[in-house]
Amino acid sequence: MDIAEIIVTLTGVALSGFVIWYFFFSARQTASAVSSSSGVQEVDITVKGGYSPDVIEVERGKPVQLSFYRDEENSCSEELLMPDFSIRRDLPAFKTTLVELLPQQPGTFPFTCGMGMLRGSLVVK
Amino acid sequence: MEPTTKTETLDIEGMTCASCASFVEKSLTRTPGVQRAVVNFATEKATVDYVPTQATPATLKEAVVNAGYGVTERAPDTSAADRQAEIDQQKALAYQKLKRRFWVATALAVVIMPLSMLMLWPALMARINMQWLNYGLLVLTLPVLFYSGREFFTSAWNGFKHRAANMDTLIAVGTGAAFLYSLAATVAPDWFMRRGLMPEVYYDTTATIIALILLGKVLELRAKTQTSAAIKALMGLQAKTARVVRPGGQEVDVPIEQVQLGDLVVVRPGEKVATDGLIEEGHSAVDEAMLTGESLPVEKKTGDPVFGATLNKTGSFRFRVTKVGADTMLAQIVKLVEDAQGSRAPIQRLADKVSAIFVPTVVVIAILTFVLWFDLAPVEARLPLALVNFVAVLIIACPCALGLATPTAIMVSTGKGAEHGVLIRNAEALEKAYKVNTVLLDKTGTITRGEPAVTDFVPADGQDAGQLLQVVAAVERQSEHPLAEAVVRYADAQQATVISATGFQAIEGKGAQASVNGQAVLIGNARLLADADITLSPAVRRQAEELLTQAKTVLYVAINKQAVGLIGVADTVRESSAVAIKRLQAMGIEVVMMTGDNPQTAAQVAGQVGIKRFFAEVLPSGKAGKVKELQAEGRTVAMVGDGINDAPALAQADIGLAMGGGTDVAMEAAGITLMRSDLNGVVTAIDLSRQTIRTIKQNLFFAFIYNTLGIPIAAGLLYPFFGLLLSPMLAAAAMALSSVSVLTNSLRLRGFSPVKN
């Protein structure tokens, strides 16, 4: 094994480790819903190559209003899916789309793009 | 589990302060059946959770009005259509842009390819400065990368910031790596030469990959718009205007949004019915195919309901509006189909798990491929080989096929179902229907019409049938009893002359009496005649007994104290039932019947439609138990019913099918609703579910196989054995085709049509 091979091998292994840590294990951006005076839990979410924030905490039994602002034209994010609430919504680019739901049971409910690549979750407490 | 509560959003009018909101909230919360109500003062909206059996949107509205506020009638239907139009426009624009980017990439790739292959002609190469050629290729590739392919890079970067990776990440890393390597070889060829490497460039690879991936995207987008075509067609069915009769009698065309409850609307021949209502005047035949899938026009007369979006054929009529906007049948169907398209099929679970980790995993595999090739290949070729295989792995992996496999099939089939009057609640219902091997039919209303009809009209010896029918009908026309209505329908069907009766009197529990042409007429059960001391001749008595053994209800007719005839009335079997049951049996499904009738009657009906197994004398409360009994035999049971008392059985069954004209409660408990009262709908539903799940299975199989075979081959697994390597350009072609194949396979479901008679 020459120097170049050793360098490539070490770099490759380190890079692989980084990819696994970065995409699967690093900390996520979490946000709790803000309750308005009337008791609706409101959360603003920006859609641009992903959802920020992508973990949203809400309380159960109170209506939730999610405002998705899609800040890109990329077709990956054009659909929003929340299968546990039977929601499939088109998100127009550079527009805010409101999604209203009422979580009844506690749990973690994923929301994704049309193909399940971009992911976020609604944590109901 | 089916939710037991429903959620309704109301637009509240007239709230001026936050305390108004809490007042409305209290009023709603106190309404029976409401589990919780939240009023948002800022948005002027109330979100109410209620038990559908105890409260309705109407009672909720009443509660708000009682509190001193108003409810604005929402017409989200039109706004939904508008929103859809906007989205469609945006999509069309995006499609145009994508096509332009594709054509630019293709045009340049067509030039770049032959230029990159000049080395195949050594004579030509000798005259060309290699470095200048590379610079030329670089200039040609730049627009492909930064105009056509820019979206891949921005999307990958945006995703990276969110710790998310998608298909664009793979393409960006793959083409980016090939491009950077080529750039280095172009700018600093000496560096490569000094290390004994040919300064090879991969501009053709970069450009071709981008052109091919864009081609895949163009085809995919085109196919994808077709998956939701059915629901868009449904939305587009709504009438735009209605001809409303103003109090002065004047007829005005108004936009559909302005039509209000209680308005009187005129419909002329050939026009669309504007919204849901009840006919007040006139009669016609209405084509309801768009809602129910029933191809024959339906006769409508005063008092009958009509539905928005259906087509008036022959006559003209006026109807009173009973529902507008989101409450109409059409809006409900659209909502149901939309909900179904947003639901997740359990069969998809594995694919979901795989897609969640797919892209980062492929990136790791690609990195390891690079390392292995670099370490194991001969020194002089290791860098290009490592690079080419690294790029091939990234490009061939196709998470899209996995992601598209299930939802596209569900979208096409739920839309297709709606077209044929089969409303599927969610993807899970579709999957359950696929597994069904036993169908349990509640006799009344499914196999039979659920309403009495005259089966036998038996005049006594010496009586003229035509005249007797006229007389009988004259009396029964005045009665409101269901049996009397059956007699009148029969007389009308026989085109009996209408004559009038006087002195009509209903005798409760026995029948009726009246005078026709001066004759005293009695129609009713045996007790009515016995009370009037009328004796039956042996012949009449024998005929009556015969009808009774056939489980028919017998009406006795007496004129001037003389028994003159018998009428046999029974719940009749629908013409379509026997055929539909035969079809179900041909599909390998056992059909079982249950009924409250006695075993003899049950056996008779079962025999008539070809059912071998039945439960007789089942009490309404025992229906769910019979479903359990069949399930205990290890069967997957579909329950078909139409009434309120069917709801527990529908919920207990693996899949419940509520028949058209059925009650809201039955539909609530059912996974599938059949808009048409015809057992062939059950055949259609099960057939559609089987075809859909088969398509999904094919899609998933293809997507998994494609990736599990494609990735190792791209990594060079075949090289040690056959010396085969996959060119990144071929990988790009395979990837572009894979997602298109899955989509095309799903779109085949558009050709689904129910078995015809």
PDB file of C-alpha atoms in Angstrom, chain B residues 238-346:
ATOM      1  CA  GLN B 238     -69.190  21.658 -10.945  1.00  0.00           C
ATOM      2  CA  ALA B 239     -71.605  24.024 -12.653  1.00  0.00           C
ATOM      3  CA  LYS B 240     -70.397  27.620 -12.880  1.00  0.00           C
ATOM      4  CA  THR B 241     -73.779  29.343 -12.697  1.00  0.00           C
ATOM      5  CA  ALA B 242     -77.327  28.635 -11.577  1.00  0.00           C
ATOM      6  CA  ARG B 243     -80.617  30.056 -12.830  1.00  0.00           C
ATOM      7  CA  VAL B 244     -82.268  31.242  -9.649  1.00  0.00           C
ATOM      8  CA  VAL B 245     -85.937  32.226  -9.415  1.00  0.00           C
ATOM      9  CA  ARG B 246     -86.224  35.532  -7.559  1.00  0.00           C
ATOM     10  CA  PRO B 247     -89.235  36.157  -5.279  1.00  0.00           C
ATOM     11  CA  GLY B 248     -90.860  38.190  -8.052  1.00  0.00           C
ATOM     12  CA  GLY B 249     -90.771  35.143 -10.313  1.00  0.00           C
ATOM     13  CA  GLN B 250     -87.955  36.563 -12.404  1.00  0.00           C
ATOM     14  CA  GLU B 251     -85.194  34.108 -13.430  1.00  0.00           C
ATOM     15  CA  VAL B 252     -81.593  35.300 -13.032  1.00  0.00           C
ATOM     16  CA  ASP B 253     -78.285  33.585 -13.807  1.00  0.00           C
ATOM     17  CA  VAL B 254     -76.020  33.909 -10.777  1.00  0.00           C
ATOM     18  CA  PRO B 255     -72.505  32.571 -10.114  1.00  0.00           C
ATOM     19  CA  ILE B 256     -72.641  29.301  -8.209  1.00  0.00           C
ATOM     20  CA  GLU B 257     -70.912  30.846  -5.151  1.00  0.00           C
ATOM     21  CA  GLN B 258     -73.886  33.155  -4.642  1.00  0.00           C
ATOM     22  CA  VAL B 259     -76.495  30.410  -4.578  1.00  0.00           C
ATOM     23  CA  GLN B 260     -77.914  30.089  -1.080  1.00  0.00           C
ATOM     24  CA  LEU B 261     -79.772  27.463   0.859  1.00  0.00           C
ATOM     25  CA  GLY B 262     -83.487  27.676   0.135  1.00  0.00           C
ATOM     26  CA  ASP B 263     -83.078  29.268  -3.304  1.00  0.00           C
ATOM     27  CA  LEU B 264     -85.342  27.980  -6.052  1.00  0.00           C
ATOM     28  CA  VAL B 265     -83.335  26.969  -9.113  1.00  0.00           C
ATOM     29  CA  VAL B 266     -84.583  26.251 -12.626  1.00  0.00           C
ATOM     30  CA  VAL B 267     -82.999  23.517 -14.727  1.00  0.00           C
ATOM     31  CA  ARG B 268     -83.823  23.194 -18.411  1.00  0.00           C
ATOM     32  CA  PRO B 269     -83.196  20.205 -20.678  1.00  0.00           C
ATOM     33  CA  GLY B 270     -79.513  19.648 -21.411  1.00  0.00           C
ATOM     34  CA  GLU B 271     -78.369  21.780 -18.493  1.00  0.00           C
ATOM     35  CA  LYS B 272     -76.196  20.834 -15.553  1.00  0.00           C
ATOM     36  CA  VAL B 273     -77.859  20.721 -12.160  1.00  0.00           C
ATOM     37  CA  ALA B 274     -76.195  23.541 -10.214  1.00  0.00           C
ATOM     38  CA  THR B 275     -76.151  22.105  -6.707  1.00  0.00           C
ATOM     39  CA  ASP B 276     -77.953  19.637  -4.439  1.00  0.00           C
ATOM     40  CA  GLY B 277     -81.658  20.054  -3.749  1.00  0.00           C
ATOM     41  CA  LEU B 278     -85.188  18.644  -3.831  1.00  0.00           C
ATOM     42  CA  ILE B 279     -87.445  18.916  -6.868  1.00  0.00           C
ATOM     43  CA  GLU B 280     -90.479  21.114  -6.218  1.00  0.00           C
ATOM     44  CA  GLU B 281     -91.979  21.200  -9.658  1.00  0.00           C
ATOM     45  CA  GLY B 282     -91.628  19.271 -12.893  1.00  0.00           C
ATOM     46  CA  HIS B 283     -89.993  15.962 -13.730  1.00  0.00           C
ATOM     47  CA  SER B 284     -87.173  14.720 -15.878  1.00  0.00           C
ATOM     48  CA  ALA B 285     -84.564  12.064 -16.447  1.00  0.00           C
ATOM     49  CA  VAL B 286     -81.190  12.976 -14.995  1.00  0.00           C
ATOM     50  CA  ASP B 287     -77.829  11.492 -15.961  1.00  0.00           C
ATOM     51  CA  GLU B 288     -76.007  10.830 -12.686  1.00  0.00           C
ATOM     52  CA  ALA B 289     -73.182   8.773 -14.211  1.00  0.00           C
ATOM     53  CA  MET B 290     -70.539  11.249 -13.059  1.00  0.00           C
ATOM     54  CA  LEU B 291     -71.440  10.670  -9.417  1.00  0.00           C
ATOM     55  CA  THR B 292     -72.704   7.105  -9.307  1.00  0.00           C
ATOM     56  CA  GLY B 293     -71.286   5.440 -12.382  1.00  0.00           C
ATOM     57  CA  GLU B 294     -74.852   4.453 -13.312  1.00  0.00           C
ATOM     58  CA  SER B 295     -75.032   4.784 -17.056  1.00  0.00           C
ATOM     59  CA  LEU B 296     -78.827   4.914 -17.372  1.00  0.00           C
ATOM     60  CA  PRO B 297     -80.540   8.242 -16.639  1.00  0.00           C
ATOM     61  CA  VAL B 298     -82.575   8.280 -13.425  1.00  0.00           C
ATOM     62  CA  GLU B 299     -86.226   9.359 -13.437  1.00  0.00           C
ATOM     63  CA  LYS B 300     -86.871  12.299 -11.107  1.00  0.00           C
ATOM     64  CA  LYS B 301     -90.190  13.747  -9.996  1.00  0.00           C
ATOM     65  CA  THR B 302     -91.433  16.186  -7.371  1.00  0.00           C
ATOM     66  CA  GLY B 303     -89.894  15.414  -3.997  1.00  0.00           C
ATOM     67  CA  ASP B 304     -86.905  13.543  -5.389  1.00  0.00           C
ATOM     68  CA  PRO B 305     -83.375  14.707  -4.583  1.00  0.00           C
ATOM     69  CA  VAL B 306     -81.127  16.008  -7.355  1.00  0.00           C
ATOM     70  CA  PHE B 307     -77.375  16.482  -7.134  1.00  0.00           C
ATOM     71  CA  GLY B 308     -75.053  19.182  -8.386  1.00  0.00           C
ATOM     72  CA  ALA B 309     -72.948  18.387 -11.473  1.00  0.00           C
ATOM     73  CA  THR B 310     -75.437  15.817 -12.801  1.00  0.00           C
ATOM     74  CA  LEU B 311     -76.884  16.386 -16.238  1.00  0.00           C
ATOM     75  CA  ASN B 312     -80.569  17.035 -16.887  1.00  0.00           C
ATOM     76  CA  LYS B 313     -81.708  15.179 -19.995  1.00  0.00           C
ATOM     77  CA  THR B 314     -85.312  15.501 -21.075  1.00  0.00           C
ATOM     78  CA  GLY B 315     -87.649  17.599 -18.964  1.00  0.00           C
ATOM     79  CA  SER B 316     -87.266  20.817 -17.083  1.00  0.00           C
ATOM     80  CA  PHE B 317     -87.825  21.241 -13.356  1.00  0.00           C
ATOM     81  CA  ARG B 318     -87.371  23.554 -10.395  1.00  0.00           C
ATOM     82  CA  PHE B 319     -85.645  22.496  -7.236  1.00  0.00           C
ATOM     83  CA  ARG B 320     -85.134  23.958  -3.775  1.00  0.00           C
ATOM     84  CA  VAL B 321     -81.443  24.178  -2.797  1.00  0.00           C
ATOM     85  CA  THR B 322     -80.644  22.033   0.246  1.00  0.00           C
ATOM     86  CA  LYS B 323     -76.854  21.968   0.081  1.00  0.00           C
ATOM     87  CA  VAL B 324     -74.141  24.256  -1.247  1.00  0.00           C
ATOM     88  CA  GLY B 325     -70.377  24.374  -1.414  1.00  0.00           C
ATOM     89  CA  ALA B 326     -68.507  21.819   0.636  1.00  0.00           C
ATOM     90  CA  ASP B 327     -71.678  19.999   1.714  1.00  0.00           C
ATOM     91  CA  THR B 328     -72.746  18.897  -1.746  1.00  0.00           C
ATOM     92  CA  MET B 329     -72.427  15.315  -2.850  1.00  0.00           C
ATOM     93  CA  LEU B 330     -69.769  16.267  -5.424  1.00  0.00           C
ATOM     94  CA  ALA B 331     -67.661  18.144  -2.858  1.00  0.00           C
ATOM     95  CA  GLN B 332     -67.937  15.213  -0.449  1.00  0.00           C
ATOM     96  CA  ILE B 333     -66.791  12.793  -3.136  1.00  0.00           C
ATOM     97  CA  VAL B 334     -63.845  15.034  -4.036  1.00  0.00           C
ATOM     98  CA  LYS B 335     -62.923  15.320  -0.348  1.00  0.00           C
ATOM     99  CA  LEU B 336     -63.110  11.581   0.157  1.00  0.00           C
ATOM    100  CA  VAL B 337     -60.933  10.873  -2.879  1.00  0.00           C
ATOM    101  CA  GLU B 338     -58.427  13.542  -1.797  1.00  0.00           C
ATOM    102  CA  ASP B 339     -58.221  12.039   1.673  1.00  0.00           C
ATOM    103  CA  ALA B 340     -57.721   8.582   0.215  1.00  0.00           C
ATOM    104  CA  GLN B 341     -54.909   9.843  -1.987  1.00  0.00           C
ATOM    105  CA  GLY B 342     -53.170  11.302   1.053  1.00  0.00           C
ATOM    106  CA  SER B 343     -53.346   8.088   3.045  1.00  0.00           C
ATOM    107  CA  ARG B 344     -50.590   5.544   3.365  1.00  0.00           C
ATOM    108  CA  ALA B 345     -50.862   1.917   2.442  1.00  0.00           C
ATOM    109  CA  PRO B 346     -49.434  -0.530   4.978  1.00  0.00           C
TER     110      PRO B 346
END
